[in-house]
Amino acid sequence: MAIFVHEGDLPEGLSFGNSVAVDTETMGLIPSRDRLCVVQLSAGDGHAHLVTFPSHVSYSAPNLCKLLADRDVLKIFHYGRADMAFIRAYLGVTCTPVYCTKIASRLARTNAPSHSLAPLCRDLLGITLNKEQQCTDWGTGTLTEEQQVYAASDVLYLHALKEKLDAILEREGRDALAEPCFAFLPYRVELDLAGWPETDIFAHH
Ligand code: MN
């Protein structure tokens, strides 16, 4: 495994094939308050690229934005709703098309007690994720080695998880249900950012 760290944007000409795993690290949970600090990417090849945004760099990242908006590249997230909101708010990009391993797990594994990333990796891949750095300070501008490894581990296994989850979805006849859920996700994010974050617009009351 190799981890590449880039400040402010991806280098030009870097290709991730037709699908890229994406995750973000931020200063908190609220896009209007807490800034975006890191965007992690992996082609599913065991390597990770970390794009860091220290407070002194701008959020103009044309190479990264081009990749995230590329309709020929599937973006694989785990709970993309949060990551996509920060990406939309700070980089001005709507990620599409997208796949979310959390939504896929909710549809495929209705007997699972949790759909968080660590239990998913454990149950489907037999991999133990170390979540110790989750609440670390991502805004310092220089990531420690522990932070780099943690940030990378959030994207390294998403391709493998997608493969496992797709097999279950197909077996259980729920793949046709998953597709429109993923397609709606960018609009769910727009609703979140536009002022309906806690509202289920499909609810009766
Ligand atoms: Mn993460």
CSV table of C-alpha atoms and ligand atoms in Angstrom, one decimal:
chain,number,residue,atom,x,y,z
A,1,MET,CA,0.0,0.0,0.0
A,2,ALA,CA,1.2,3.5,-0.9
A,3,ILE,CA,-0.2,6.8,0.4
A,4,PHE,CA,0.3,9.9,-1.7
A,5,VAL,CA,-0.4,13.3,-0.2
A,6,HIS,CA,-1.2,16.3,-2.4
A,7,GLU,CA,-1.8,19.8,-1.1
A,8,GLY,CA,-4.7,21.8,-2.6
A,9,ASP,CA,-5.4,19.6,-5.6
A,10,LEU,CA,-4.6,16.4,-7.4
A,11,PRO,CA,-1.7,16.4,-9.8
A,12,GLU,CA,-2.8,16.8,-13.4
A,13,GLY,CA,-3.3,13.6,-15.5
A,14,LEU,CA,-3.8,11.2,-12.6
A,15,SER,CA,-6.3,8.5,-13.6
A,16,PHE,CA,-8.5,6.4,-11.3
A,17,GLY,CA,-10.1,4.3,-14.0
A,18,ASN,CA,-13.9,4.1,-14.2
A,19,SER,CA,-14.6,4.1,-10.5
A,20,VAL,CA,-13.0,5.9,-7.6
A,21,ALA,CA,-13.6,5.5,-3.8
A,22,VAL,CA,-14.0,8.9,-2.1
A,23,ASP,CA,-14.1,10.0,1.5
A,24,THR,CA,-13.6,13.3,3.3
A,25,GLU,CA,-12.3,14.5,6.7
A,26,THR,CA,-13.6,17.7,8.1
A,27,MET,CA,-13.6,19.9,11.2
A,28,GLY,CA,-17.0,18.7,12.2
A,29,LEU,CA,-20.4,17.6,10.9
A,30,ILE,CA,-22.0,20.9,9.7
A,31,PRO,CA,-20.8,22.1,6.2
A,32,SER,CA,-21.8,25.8,6.9
A,33,ARG,CA,-19.7,25.8,10.1
A,34,ASP,CA,-17.0,23.1,9.8
A,35,ARG,CA,-14.5,23.3,6.9
A,36,LEU,CA,-13.4,20.5,4.6
A,37,CYS,CA,-9.8,19.4,5.4
A,38,VAL,CA,-9.0,16.3,3.4
A,39,VAL,CA,-10.4,14.4,0.4
A,40,GLN,CA,-9.3,10.8,0.1
A,41,LEU,CA,-9.3,8.8,-3.1
A,42,SER,CA,-8.5,5.3,-4.2
A,43,ALA,CA,-8.9,3.4,-7.5
A,44,GLY,CA,-9.4,0.2,-5.5
A,45,ASP,CA,-5.8,-0.9,-6.3
A,46,GLY,CA,-4.6,-0.7,-2.7
A,47,HIS,CA,-3.2,2.8,-3.0
A,48,ALA,CA,-4.6,6.0,-1.7
A,49,HIS,CA,-4.3,9.7,-2.6
A,50,LEU,CA,-5.0,12.3,0.0
A,51,VAL,CA,-5.8,15.9,-1.1
A,52,THR,CA,-5.2,18.2,1.9
A,53,PHE,CA,-6.7,21.7,2.3
A,54,PRO,CA,-4.8,23.5,5.0
A,55,SER,CA,-6.4,26.8,5.9
A,56,HIS,CA,-4.1,28.8,3.7
A,57,VAL,CA,-4.9,27.1,0.4
A,58,SER,CA,-7.9,27.9,-1.6
A,59,TYR,CA,-10.7,25.5,-2.4
A,60,SER,CA,-10.1,25.9,-6.1
A,61,ALA,CA,-9.0,22.3,-7.1
A,62,PRO,CA,-9.7,21.9,-10.8
A,63,ASN,CA,-8.2,18.5,-11.3
A,64,LEU,CA,-10.0,17.0,-8.3
A,65,CYS,CA,-13.3,18.7,-9.3
A,66,LYS,CA,-13.0,17.4,-12.8
A,67,LEU,CA,-12.7,13.9,-11.5
A,68,LEU,CA,-15.6,14.2,-9.0
A,69,ALA,CA,-17.9,15.6,-11.7
A,70,ASP,CA,-16.9,13.2,-14.4
A,71,ARG,CA,-20.0,11.3,-15.5
A,72,ASP,CA,-17.9,8.4,-16.8
A,73,VAL,CA,-16.4,7.8,-13.3
A,74,LEU,CA,-18.5,6.2,-10.6
A,75,LYS,CA,-17.8,7.7,-7.2
A,76,ILE,CA,-18.0,5.1,-4.4
A,77,PHE,CA,-18.7,6.5,-0.9
A,78,HIS,CA,-19.6,5.2,2.5
A,79,TYR,CA,-22.4,7.5,3.7
A,80,GLY,CA,-21.9,9.7,0.7
A,81,ARG,CA,-24.6,12.1,1.9
A,82,ALA,CA,-22.2,13.7,4.3
A,83,ASP,CA,-19.1,13.7,2.1
A,84,MET,CA,-21.0,14.9,-0.9
A,85,ALA,CA,-22.4,17.9,1.1
A,86,PHE,CA,-18.9,19.0,2.1
A,87,ILE,CA,-17.6,18.6,-1.4
A,88,ARG,CA,-20.6,20.5,-2.8
A,89,ALA,CA,-20.2,23.3,-0.2
A,90,TYR,CA,-16.5,23.8,-0.4
A,91,LEU,CA,-15.5,22.6,-3.9
A,92,GLY,CA,-18.8,23.6,-5.6
A,93,VAL,CA,-19.1,20.2,-7.3
A,94,THR,CA,-22.0,17.8,-7.5
A,95,CYS,CA,-20.6,14.3,-7.3
A,96,THR,CA,-22.3,12.1,-9.9
A,97,PRO,CA,-22.8,9.3,-10.6
A,98,VAL,CA,-22.4,7.9,-7.1
A,99,TYR,CA,-22.7,4.6,-5.1
A,100,CYS,CA,-23.0,4.4,-1.4
A,101,THR,CA,-22.0,1.3,0.6
A,102,LYS,CA,-24.1,2.4,3.6
A,103,ILE,CA,-27.3,2.6,1.5
A,104,ALA,CA,-26.4,-0.7,-0.3
A,105,SER,CA,-25.9,-2.3,3.1
A,106,ARG,CA,-29.2,-1.0,4.5
A,107,LEU,CA,-31.0,-2.5,1.5
A,108,ALA,CA,-28.9,-5.7,1.3
A,109,ARG,CA,-28.3,-6.6,4.9
A,110,THR,CA,-31.5,-5.9,6.8
A,111,ASN,CA,-30.4,-8.3,9.6
A,112,ALA,CA,-27.2,-6.5,10.3
A,113,PRO,CA,-27.1,-4.5,13.6
A,114,SER,CA,-24.9,-1.8,12.2
A,115,HIS,CA,-24.1,-0.4,8.7
A,116,SER,CA,-21.1,1.6,9.8
A,117,LEU,CA,-17.8,1.1,7.9
A,118,ALA,CA,-15.9,-0.8,10.5
A,119,PRO,CA,-18.5,-3.5,11.0
A,120,LEU,CA,-19.0,-3.7,7.2
A,121,CYS,CA,-15.3,-4.3,6.7
A,122,ARG,CA,-15.2,-6.9,9.5
A,123,ASP,CA,-18.4,-8.8,8.4
A,124,LEU,CA,-17.9,-8.7,4.6
A,125,LEU,CA,-14.1,-8.6,4.2
A,126,GLY,CA,-12.7,-9.9,7.5
A,127,ILE,CA,-10.7,-6.7,7.8
A,128,THR,CA,-10.3,-4.8,11.1
A,129,LEU,CA,-10.3,-1.0,10.8
A,130,ASN,CA,-8.7,1.1,13.4
A,131,LYS,CA,-11.1,4.0,14.1
A,132,GLU,CA,-8.9,5.7,16.8
A,133,GLN,CA,-8.0,8.8,14.7
A,134,GLN,CA,-11.7,9.5,13.8
A,135,CYS,CA,-11.9,12.6,16.1
A,136,THR,CA,-8.4,13.9,15.5
A,137,ASP,CA,-7.6,17.4,14.4
A,138,TRP,CA,-7.7,17.3,10.6
A,139,GLY,CA,-7.1,21.0,10.1
A,140,THR,CA,-3.4,21.3,11.0
A,141,GLY,CA,-2.2,21.2,7.4
A,142,THR,CA,0.3,18.4,8.0
A,143,LEU,CA,-1.1,15.0,8.6
A,144,THR,CA,0.7,12.6,11.0
A,145,GLU,CA,1.5,9.1,9.7
A,146,GLU,CA,-1.4,7.8,11.9
A,147,GLN,CA,-3.8,10.3,10.3
A,148,GLN,CA,-2.6,9.4,6.8
A,149,VAL,CA,-3.1,5.6,7.5
A,150,TYR,CA,-6.5,6.3,9.0
A,151,ALA,CA,-7.7,8.5,6.2
A,152,ALA,CA,-6.5,6.1,3.6
A,153,SER,CA,-8.2,3.1,5.2
A,154,ASP,CA,-11.5,4.8,4.7
A,155,VAL,CA,-11.2,4.5,0.9
A,156,LEU,CA,-9.1,1.4,0.4
A,157,TYR,CA,-11.8,-1.2,0.9
A,158,LEU,CA,-14.9,0.5,-0.7
A,159,HIS,CA,-14.4,-1.2,-4.1
A,160,ALA,CA,-14.2,-4.6,-2.3
A,161,LEU,CA,-17.3,-3.8,-0.2
A,162,LYS,CA,-19.2,-2.7,-3.3
A,163,GLU,CA,-18.5,-6.0,-5.0
A,164,LYS,CA,-19.8,-8.0,-2.0
A,165,LEU,CA,-22.8,-5.8,-1.5
A,166,ASP,CA,-23.7,-5.9,-5.2
A,167,ALA,CA,-23.7,-9.7,-5.1
A,168,ILE,CA,-26.2,-9.7,-2.2
A,169,LEU,CA,-28.4,-6.9,-3.8
A,170,GLU,CA,-28.6,-8.9,-7.0
A,171,ARG,CA,-29.2,-12.2,-5.3
A,172,GLU,CA,-32.1,-10.7,-3.2
A,173,GLY,CA,-33.6,-8.8,-6.2
A,174,ARG,CA,-32.9,-5.4,-4.7
A,175,ASP,CA,-30.4,-4.0,-7.2
A,176,ALA,CA,-33.2,-2.2,-9.1
A,177,LEU,CA,-34.1,-0.5,-5.8
A,178,ALA,CA,-30.6,0.5,-5.0
A,179,GLU,CA,-30.0,2.2,-8.3
A,180,PRO,CA,-32.6,5.0,-8.0
A,181,CYS,CA,-31.5,5.5,-4.3
A,182,PHE,CA,-28.0,6.3,-5.5
A,183,ALA,CA,-29.3,8.5,-8.3
A,184,PHE,CA,-31.4,10.5,-5.8
A,185,LEU,CA,-28.5,11.0,-3.4
A,186,PRO,CA,-27.1,14.2,-5.1
A,187,TYR,CA,-30.6,15.7,-4.7
A,188,ARG,CA,-30.9,14.6,-1.1
A,189,VAL,CA,-27.6,16.5,-0.6
A,190,GLU,CA,-29.0,19.6,-2.3
A,191,LEU,CA,-32.1,19.5,0.1
A,192,ASP,CA,-29.7,19.2,3.1
A,193,LEU,CA,-27.8,22.2,2.0
A,194,ALA,CA,-30.8,24.2,1.0
A,195,GLY,CA,-32.5,24.0,4.5
A,196,TRP,CA,-34.2,20.6,4.8
A,197,PRO,CA,-31.4,18.6,6.5
A,198,GLU,CA,-33.6,16.9,9.1
A,199,THR,CA,-36.8,16.7,7.1
A,200,ASP,CA,-38.0,13.4,5.4
A,201,ILE,CA,-39.8,15.0,2.5
A,202,PHE,CA,-41.6,11.7,1.9
A,203,ALA,CA,-43.0,11.6,5.4
A,204,HIS,CA,-46.7,12.1,6.1
A,205,HIS,CA,-46.2,14.5,9.0
B,1,MN,MN,-13.3,9.1,6.9
